[in-house]
Structures are given as C-alpha cells and as structure tokens.
Amino acid sequence: MVESGTVTASVSKKRTPGAPAGVVASLIGGFEAVNARLMLALLPLLLDLWLWLGPRLSVKPLLEDAVAQLEALEQQPGDEAMLSSVQAMQETLLQMGESFNVFTYLSMAPLGLPSLMSSLPATATPFGSPIWWPISNPFLLLAVFGLLVLMGLWAGALYFGAIAQQVRDAKLDPARLLRDVWADWLRFVVLALIFAMVVAVIGFPALLLAGMLAQFNRFLGQLVIWAAAALAFSTLIFFGFTPHGIVYQRRGLFGALWDSPQLVFHNLSQTIGLYAVIMLIGYGLGLLWRLPGVETWWLAIGLGAHALTSTALLAATFVFYKDRYRFWVEAQATRRKLGDTRPNPRLRR
C-alpha cells in the first residue's frame, strides 16, 4: 500500500505544472532581460531625444483661430458663468498653442513607445528656443496626425517584438523582427481602432450623462465620470495582454483578444498587483527623471534612465505573460488528461 501511494504521488507530481512566476519574480526578470540587452531601450530614447532637441510641430495658428471664434461668443449676451467658462477655455487654448508639440503623437503608449518628453513642456532646449513649424490648415493637421499615429504604432510593434524575442529566446533576430513587424503593425493599427471605438462608446455617453446630472448635483456628475473611468480601466486590464499574444505567441488579432481576458480572469489578483506595482514604480521614478529642466543637459540622464526603466517594466509584463500563459496551457492539458471537466480554477500562485 505504501509503495502504491508513493507511485501515485510521483505520477501526480509529474502531471502538475510548475508554479508560475509571481509579481516580484516577473519584475526581476524584466530588469534582467533589459540588462542583458540594453539596446532594447534605444527606440524610446531616440524618440525622447527627438522630442527634446528636434523641431516642433505647432498648432498655434489653428488654436488662435479658435480663440477668435470664442471671442465672438463673449460679445453675445449670457450669464457670467458661461462667460467665465469661455475665458478659461481661451486661456487653455493659448497656453496649448505655446507648448504643444504635434510630434508627441509618435508616442502611442500603451501600444507604442514610452516617452518622458511627451509630458514635459516643449518650450525650451539646451540650445535655447526650439524651432517651431506651424500648421495652419486643419486638413493638413489631420493628415499629419494620421501619419504620426501610424509611424508610432509601427515603432511600437518593432519595440514590443524586440522585447518579446529577448524574453522568449534570450536573443534578438533582426531579420525575423523586420519580417514580422509589418503584420504586427497592421494588427496594432486595428487594435488601436478597436480601443478608440470602445473609449468613444464609453466616454461620449458618460460625458453627456455627467453634464446633465451635474446640472442637478455635481457629485452625481463626478460619479458617472468615475464609473466610466473604472470601466475603461477594467477593459484595459482584461485586454492588456493582447499585444503580448500578437508579438510573443504569434497569435492573430482575434485569437490574442480571446486569450487575454481568459488569462487575466484566471490570474486576476496577480495581474492587478503587477499593473499596480508597475504604475507606482513608473510614477515614482518619473517624478525623479523630470527634476532636471528641459533647458539643461542634465535631462539627458533622466531620458536615458526613463527609457531603461520603462523598457524593463514592459519586459516584466512579458515575463509574467510568458509564465502565466505556459501554466495556463499546461493546466488545461493536465485537466484534459485526467478527464476533469470542471471549470478551470483560478491560479492562486
């Protein structure tokens, strides 16, 4: 009887998949992957250097036209609250015209390259005042916007693909990377359109409802905004591993969209923990990297550090995805071998 129990336990142990990596192990794995291949951080660094030292694309002429149209509204009779809102909008548009750089659309995070400069003012460089290229035609702006978004998504597909190769194979294959990036780019474009439609479907009705409720109670209006934001964030969490499925598992778009929420559902607490830690680390270090002003060369250290840490944090999500996907597939295979038709238990490790 003792020998039989020993054999059964041995067989059961062999059938049990190895425990997946936790949040801390995933973070360590992400930093190790980047430490082994520092060039993974090259693309976000180059983007930030361009946004910092290169010329800017300005929409100031278009915003000044909008301000002129708002000035016409000030001449019309209305209550003081409305006039105050119009004046505040005018000031916001003028400030945006002085500092907004259209080139920041090259950073299409979370599907593209992370950028520190996209959140910093574009009003100065170590060389002095930057060069501004104004855009005064709205149709030209629309065309430039579309081109920059497509370029940003292509760079994102290349960036994600390089990290996936390093995490999966512990090496980079440039020929394969350049061969795969075009199909990945198309999937990223469609995925971005899907996410944009989801945001529109959630955001526009929420804003309208919040505006109507705010007329009666400001708290109710804010509550609707919070609920919409929570819904959008939940959607991002559940479908956040879709890019990983595309570039790591070489899944088609809809296959990756199908896999991601299932994987997150069976690892919900761990996934939320991973994203929470990544956001805290990214936010905290981001404050540190922003300390040097855009007019000093010391910012170069911040840009380099941001590129490395952001890449390592993204690589950590790939390490997490790699092991959780492996465990999920092995657990399903084990259940099928044992003839277990019960619902898949959540992964507790």
Short mmCIF file of C-alpha atoms in Angstrom, two decimals:
data_model
loop_
_atom_site.label_atom_id
_atom_site.label_comp_id
_atom_site.label_asym_id
_atom_site.label_seq_id
_atom_site.Cartn_x
_atom_site.Cartn_y
_atom_site.Cartn_z
CA MET A 1 0.00 0.00 0.00
CA VAL A 2 2.86 2.38 0.83
CA GLU A 3 4.56 1.69 -2.48
CA SER A 4 1.32 2.29 -4.42
CA GLY A 5 0.78 5.62 -2.69
CA THR A 6 4.34 6.66 -3.47
CA VAL A 7 3.92 5.84 -7.15
CA THR A 8 0.61 7.69 -7.34
CA ALA A 9 2.11 10.77 -5.68
CA SER A 10 5.07 10.66 -8.08
CA VAL A 11 2.80 10.49 -11.13
CA SER A 12 0.60 13.28 -9.79
CA LYS A 13 3.65 15.43 -9.18
CA LYS A 14 4.83 14.93 -12.75
CA ARG A 15 1.44 15.91 -14.05
CA THR A 16 1.31 19.10 -12.00
CA PRO A 17 2.58 22.15 -13.94
CA GLY A 18 5.40 24.12 -12.41
CA ALA A 19 4.31 27.17 -10.44
CA PRO A 20 4.26 30.40 -12.49
CA ALA A 21 6.41 33.40 -11.65
CA GLY A 22 4.98 35.91 -9.21
CA VAL A 23 4.95 39.69 -9.46
CA VAL A 24 8.37 40.21 -7.89
CA ALA A 25 9.97 37.45 -9.98
CA SER A 26 8.44 38.99 -13.13
CA LEU A 27 9.85 42.41 -12.28
CA ILE A 28 13.30 40.92 -11.65
CA GLY A 29 13.06 39.00 -14.93
CA GLY A 30 12.13 42.18 -16.81
CA PHE A 31 15.11 44.12 -15.48
CA GLU A 32 17.41 41.17 -16.18
CA ALA A 33 16.18 40.99 -19.79
CA VAL A 34 16.96 44.67 -20.37
CA ASN A 35 20.29 44.42 -18.55
CA ALA A 36 21.26 41.61 -20.92
CA ARG A 37 20.22 43.67 -23.98
CA LEU A 38 20.45 47.40 -23.29
CA MET A 39 19.68 48.24 -26.89
CA LEU A 40 16.04 47.33 -26.20
CA ALA A 41 15.73 50.83 -24.71
CA LEU A 42 17.16 52.52 -27.80
CA LEU A 43 13.87 53.32 -29.57
CA PRO A 44 12.19 55.18 -26.67
CA LEU A 45 15.45 57.03 -26.00
CA LEU A 46 15.71 58.15 -29.64
CA LEU A 47 12.09 59.32 -29.59
CA ASP A 48 12.64 61.38 -26.44
CA LEU A 49 15.84 62.90 -27.86
CA TRP A 50 13.91 63.92 -31.00
CA LEU A 51 11.08 65.44 -28.95
CA TRP A 52 13.63 67.26 -26.78
CA LEU A 53 16.18 68.55 -29.28
CA GLY A 54 14.37 68.40 -32.63
CA PRO A 55 11.96 70.85 -34.24
CA ARG A 56 8.36 71.11 -33.06
CA LEU A 57 5.10 70.96 -34.99
CA SER A 58 2.80 73.70 -33.73
CA VAL A 59 -0.98 74.08 -33.97
CA LYS A 60 -0.83 77.64 -32.64
CA PRO A 61 -2.41 79.24 -35.78
CA LEU A 62 -5.39 76.88 -35.59
CA LEU A 63 -5.85 77.47 -31.87
CA GLU A 64 -5.65 81.24 -32.35
CA ASP A 65 -8.48 80.96 -34.90
CA ALA A 66 -10.49 79.02 -32.33
CA VAL A 67 -9.83 81.70 -29.71
CA ALA A 68 -11.01 84.38 -32.16
CA GLN A 69 -14.26 82.49 -32.66
CA LEU A 70 -14.72 82.23 -28.90
CA GLU A 71 -14.22 85.99 -28.59
CA ALA A 72 -17.31 86.42 -30.75
CA LEU A 73 -19.27 84.45 -28.13
CA GLU A 74 -18.14 86.88 -25.45
CA GLN A 75 -19.88 89.69 -27.28
CA GLN A 76 -23.21 87.88 -27.09
CA PRO A 77 -25.42 88.26 -24.02
CA GLY A 78 -25.06 85.46 -21.50
CA ASP A 79 -24.66 84.69 -17.82
CA GLU A 80 -21.39 85.25 -16.00
CA ALA A 81 -20.75 81.52 -15.56
CA MET A 82 -20.80 80.99 -19.31
CA LEU A 83 -18.51 83.97 -19.95
CA SER A 84 -16.10 82.71 -17.31
CA SER A 85 -16.01 79.27 -18.96
CA VAL A 86 -15.32 80.83 -22.36
CA GLN A 87 -12.46 82.91 -20.97
CA ALA A 88 -10.95 79.87 -19.23
CA MET A 89 -11.15 77.92 -22.47
CA GLN A 90 -9.43 80.74 -24.34
CA GLU A 91 -6.55 80.78 -21.86
CA THR A 92 -6.19 77.00 -22.10
CA LEU A 93 -6.07 77.09 -25.89
CA LEU A 94 -3.49 79.88 -25.93
CA GLN A 95 -1.27 78.01 -23.46
CA MET A 96 -1.57 74.85 -25.52
CA GLY A 97 -0.63 76.77 -28.65
CA GLU A 98 2.59 77.92 -26.99
CA SER A 99 3.72 74.50 -25.73
CA PHE A 100 2.02 71.63 -27.58
CA ASN A 101 4.18 69.63 -29.99
CA VAL A 102 2.27 67.50 -32.51
CA PHE A 103 5.27 65.16 -32.76
CA THR A 104 4.29 63.76 -29.35
CA TYR A 105 1.76 61.60 -31.23
CA LEU A 106 4.75 59.44 -32.19
CA SER A 107 4.43 58.05 -28.67
CA MET A 108 1.43 55.76 -28.89
CA ALA A 109 1.74 54.23 -25.40
CA PRO A 110 0.48 51.77 -24.29
CA LEU A 111 0.74 50.33 -27.83
CA GLY A 112 3.80 52.38 -28.76
CA LEU A 113 6.99 53.81 -27.35
CA PRO A 114 7.03 55.22 -23.81
CA SER A 115 8.09 58.85 -23.68
CA LEU A 116 9.09 61.16 -20.86
CA MET A 117 9.23 64.26 -23.09
CA SER A 118 5.59 63.89 -24.12
CA SER A 119 4.64 65.01 -20.60
CA LEU A 120 7.21 67.81 -20.37
CA PRO A 121 6.91 71.35 -21.81
CA ALA A 122 8.32 71.75 -25.30
CA THR A 123 9.17 75.41 -24.83
CA ALA A 124 12.96 75.21 -24.47
CA THR A 125 16.07 73.17 -25.25
CA PRO A 126 19.72 73.34 -24.06
CA PHE A 127 20.39 75.25 -27.30
CA GLY A 128 17.80 77.88 -26.48
CA SER A 129 14.38 78.38 -28.05
CA PRO A 130 13.27 75.46 -30.23
CA ILE A 131 12.35 75.62 -33.91
CA TRP A 132 8.58 75.63 -34.46
CA TRP A 133 6.93 74.52 -37.71
CA PRO A 134 3.38 75.90 -37.69
CA ILE A 135 0.40 74.06 -39.15
CA SER A 136 -2.40 76.39 -40.22
CA ASN A 137 -4.51 74.04 -42.32
CA PRO A 138 -6.86 71.70 -40.41
CA PHE A 139 -6.80 69.09 -43.21
CA LEU A 140 -3.01 69.09 -43.17
CA LEU A 141 -3.12 68.63 -39.39
CA LEU A 142 -5.45 65.65 -39.81
CA ALA A 143 -3.12 64.09 -42.39
CA VAL A 144 -0.04 64.68 -40.20
CA PHE A 145 -1.85 63.28 -37.18
CA GLY A 146 -2.75 60.09 -39.07
CA LEU A 147 0.80 59.68 -40.37
CA LEU A 148 2.35 60.18 -36.93
CA VAL A 149 -0.04 57.69 -35.33
CA LEU A 150 0.78 55.06 -37.96
CA MET A 151 4.51 55.68 -37.52
CA GLY A 152 4.16 55.46 -33.74
CA LEU A 153 2.30 52.16 -33.95
CA TRP A 154 4.93 50.75 -36.33
CA ALA A 155 7.69 51.73 -33.91
CA GLY A 156 5.62 50.20 -31.09
CA ALA A 157 5.25 46.91 -32.96
CA LEU A 158 9.02 46.83 -33.52
CA TYR A 159 9.67 47.68 -29.85
CA PHE A 160 7.25 45.07 -28.49
CA GLY A 161 8.58 42.47 -30.92
CA ALA A 162 12.19 43.04 -29.82
CA ILE A 163 11.26 42.67 -26.15
CA ALA A 164 9.25 39.53 -26.92
CA GLN A 165 12.23 37.98 -28.70
CA GLN A 166 14.56 38.73 -25.79
CA VAL A 167 12.16 37.30 -23.20
CA ARG A 168 11.30 34.24 -25.28
CA ASP A 169 14.64 33.39 -26.92
CA ALA A 170 17.19 35.38 -24.87
CA LYS A 171 18.46 36.89 -28.13
CA LEU A 172 17.50 39.26 -30.93
CA ASP A 173 16.99 38.18 -34.54
CA PRO A 174 16.85 41.46 -36.54
CA ALA A 175 15.91 39.71 -39.81
CA ARG A 176 12.96 37.95 -38.22
CA LEU A 177 11.99 41.09 -36.33
CA LEU A 178 11.81 43.16 -39.53
CA ARG A 179 9.91 40.39 -41.28
CA ASP A 180 7.28 40.08 -38.55
CA VAL A 181 6.86 43.78 -37.74
CA TRP A 182 4.62 44.54 -40.72
CA ALA A 183 1.94 42.01 -39.81
CA ASP A 184 2.21 43.02 -36.14
CA TRP A 185 1.89 46.68 -37.14
CA LEU A 186 -1.36 46.02 -39.02
CA ARG A 187 -2.76 44.18 -36.01
CA PHE A 188 -1.69 47.04 -33.74
CA VAL A 189 -3.46 49.53 -36.01
CA VAL A 190 -6.72 47.55 -35.90
CA LEU A 191 -6.34 47.06 -32.15
CA ALA A 192 -5.86 50.82 -31.66
CA LEU A 193 -9.02 51.48 -33.69
CA ILE A 194 -10.95 48.99 -31.57
CA PHE A 195 -9.74 50.59 -28.35
CA ALA A 196 -10.57 54.06 -29.71
CA MET A 197 -14.12 52.92 -30.52
CA VAL A 198 -14.51 51.40 -27.05
CA VAL A 199 -13.37 54.65 -25.45
CA ALA A 200 -15.80 56.60 -27.64
CA VAL A 201 -18.69 54.26 -26.83
CA ILE A 202 -17.96 54.57 -23.10
CA GLY A 203 -16.75 58.17 -22.98
CA PHE A 204 -19.22 60.20 -25.05
CA PRO A 205 -22.43 58.93 -23.40
CA ALA A 206 -20.75 59.22 -19.99
CA LEU A 207 -19.79 62.85 -20.62
CA LEU A 208 -23.31 63.71 -21.79
CA LEU A 209 -24.91 61.97 -18.82
CA ALA A 210 -22.43 63.56 -16.42
CA GLY A 211 -23.15 67.00 -17.86
CA MET A 212 -26.90 66.57 -17.43
CA LEU A 213 -26.62 65.19 -13.89
CA ALA A 214 -24.16 67.92 -12.88
CA GLN A 215 -26.92 70.47 -13.51
CA PHE A 216 -28.77 68.98 -10.54
CA ASN A 217 -25.93 67.57 -8.43
CA ARG A 218 -22.20 67.93 -9.12
CA PHE A 219 -21.37 64.76 -7.17
CA LEU A 220 -23.65 62.66 -9.39
CA GLY A 221 -21.86 64.00 -12.46
CA GLN A 222 -18.47 63.14 -10.99
CA LEU A 223 -19.75 59.69 -10.02
CA VAL A 224 -20.63 58.95 -13.65
CA ILE A 225 -17.16 60.05 -14.76
CA TRP A 226 -15.53 57.81 -12.14
CA ALA A 227 -17.69 54.86 -13.19
CA ALA A 228 -16.79 55.37 -16.85
CA ALA A 229 -13.09 55.63 -15.96
CA ALA A 230 -13.30 52.43 -13.89
CA LEU A 231 -15.00 50.64 -16.78
CA ALA A 232 -12.36 51.83 -19.25
CA PHE A 233 -9.56 50.82 -16.88
CA SER A 234 -11.10 47.37 -16.37
CA THR A 235 -11.30 46.91 -20.12
CA LEU A 236 -7.64 47.88 -20.43
CA ILE A 237 -6.70 45.39 -17.69
CA PHE A 238 -8.59 42.46 -19.20
CA PHE A 239 -7.36 43.07 -22.75
CA GLY A 240 -3.92 44.36 -21.76
CA PHE A 241 -2.14 41.17 -22.83
CA THR A 242 -3.48 41.32 -26.38
CA PRO A 243 -0.23 42.86 -27.76
CA HIS A 244 1.72 40.16 -25.94
CA GLY A 245 -0.31 37.47 -27.64
CA ILE A 246 0.34 39.07 -31.02
CA VAL A 247 4.12 39.51 -30.78
CA TYR A 248 5.04 36.74 -28.33
CA GLN A 249 2.68 33.87 -29.17
CA ARG A 250 2.33 34.95 -32.83
CA ARG A 251 -1.43 34.83 -32.45
CA GLY A 252 -3.80 36.58 -34.79
CA LEU A 253 -5.60 39.68 -33.52
CA PHE A 254 -8.84 37.96 -32.56
CA GLY A 255 -7.02 34.99 -31.07
CA ALA A 256 -4.99 37.37 -28.90
CA LEU A 257 -8.16 39.27 -27.97
CA TRP A 258 -9.73 35.96 -26.95
CA ASP A 259 -6.75 34.77 -24.89
CA SER A 260 -6.10 37.95 -22.92
CA PRO A 261 -9.30 38.19 -20.81
CA GLN A 262 -9.20 34.45 -20.08
CA LEU A 263 -5.62 34.65 -18.89
CA VAL A 264 -6.36 37.72 -16.76
CA PHE A 265 -9.51 36.11 -15.28
CA HIS A 266 -7.51 33.14 -14.00
CA ASN A 267 -4.77 35.48 -12.68
CA LEU A 268 -6.87 38.49 -11.70
CA SER A 269 -5.33 39.43 -8.36
CA GLN A 270 -1.79 38.83 -9.61
CA THR A 271 -2.42 40.86 -12.78
CA ILE A 272 -3.86 43.78 -10.84
CA GLY A 273 -0.92 43.57 -8.46
CA LEU A 274 1.56 43.60 -11.34
CA TYR A 275 -0.01 46.63 -13.01
CA ALA A 276 -0.33 48.46 -9.67
CA VAL A 277 3.35 47.93 -8.85
CA ILE A 278 4.40 48.94 -12.38
CA MET A 279 2.33 52.13 -12.22
CA LEU A 280 3.71 53.04 -8.78
CA ILE A 281 7.30 52.43 -9.88
CA GLY A 282 6.79 54.28 -13.16
CA TYR A 283 5.12 57.24 -11.48
CA GLY A 284 7.67 57.50 -8.69
CA LEU A 285 10.70 57.24 -10.94
CA GLY A 286 9.04 59.55 -13.46
CA LEU A 287 9.00 62.31 -10.83
CA LEU A 288 12.71 61.79 -10.33
CA TRP A 289 13.57 61.78 -14.05
CA ARG A 290 11.62 65.05 -14.50
CA LEU A 291 13.65 67.00 -11.92
CA PRO A 292 16.15 68.49 -14.46
CA GLY A 293 14.64 71.21 -16.59
CA VAL A 294 14.25 70.85 -20.35
CA GLU A 295 16.77 73.66 -20.81
CA THR A 296 19.64 71.73 -19.14
CA TRP A 297 21.74 68.85 -20.44
CA TRP A 298 21.19 67.03 -17.14
CA LEU A 299 17.83 65.96 -18.55
CA ALA A 300 19.70 63.53 -20.82
CA ILE A 301 20.35 61.36 -17.75
CA GLY A 302 16.65 61.35 -16.94
CA LEU A 303 15.71 60.44 -20.51
CA GLY A 304 18.17 57.55 -20.57
CA ALA A 305 17.05 56.27 -17.17
CA HIS A 306 13.39 56.57 -18.18
CA ALA A 307 13.98 54.59 -21.38
CA LEU A 308 15.72 51.79 -19.45
CA THR A 309 13.22 51.55 -16.60
CA SER A 310 10.16 51.81 -18.86
CA THR A 311 11.53 49.06 -21.09
CA ALA A 312 12.31 46.89 -18.07
CA LEU A 313 8.78 47.35 -16.70
CA LEU A 314 7.28 46.42 -20.07
CA ALA A 315 9.60 43.40 -20.24
CA ALA A 316 8.31 42.39 -16.80
CA THR A 317 4.80 42.11 -18.25
CA PHE A 318 6.19 39.80 -20.93
CA VAL A 319 7.91 37.62 -18.30
CA PHE A 320 4.63 37.49 -16.35
CA TYR A 321 2.66 36.70 -19.50
CA LYS A 322 5.16 34.04 -20.62
CA ASP A 323 4.95 32.03 -17.40
CA ARG A 324 1.24 32.53 -16.78
CA TYR A 325 0.41 31.52 -20.34
CA ARG A 326 2.62 28.44 -20.01
CA PHE A 327 0.98 27.49 -16.71
CA TRP A 328 -2.49 28.08 -18.11
CA VAL A 329 -1.86 25.85 -21.16
CA GLU A 330 -0.21 23.12 -19.07
CA ALA A 331 -3.03 23.19 -16.53
CA GLN A 332 -5.62 22.78 -19.30
CA ALA A 333 -3.66 19.90 -20.81
CA THR A 334 -3.38 18.19 -17.42
CA ARG A 335 -7.10 18.54 -16.80
CA ARG A 336 -7.86 17.02 -20.19
CA LYS A 337 -5.58 14.06 -19.49
CA LEU A 338 -7.25 13.49 -16.13
CA GLY A 339 -10.70 13.82 -17.67
CA ASP A 340 -11.61 16.74 -15.41
CA THR A 341 -14.48 18.71 -16.95
CA ARG A 342 -14.92 21.13 -14.06
CA PRO A 343 -14.37 24.84 -14.67
CA ASN A 344 -10.74 25.88 -14.62
CA PRO A 345 -9.76 27.01 -11.09
CA ARG A 346 -8.12 30.36 -10.70
CA LEU A 347 -4.37 30.28 -10.42
CA ARG A 348 -3.51 31.03 -6.81
CA ARG A 349 0.29 31.19 -7.01
#
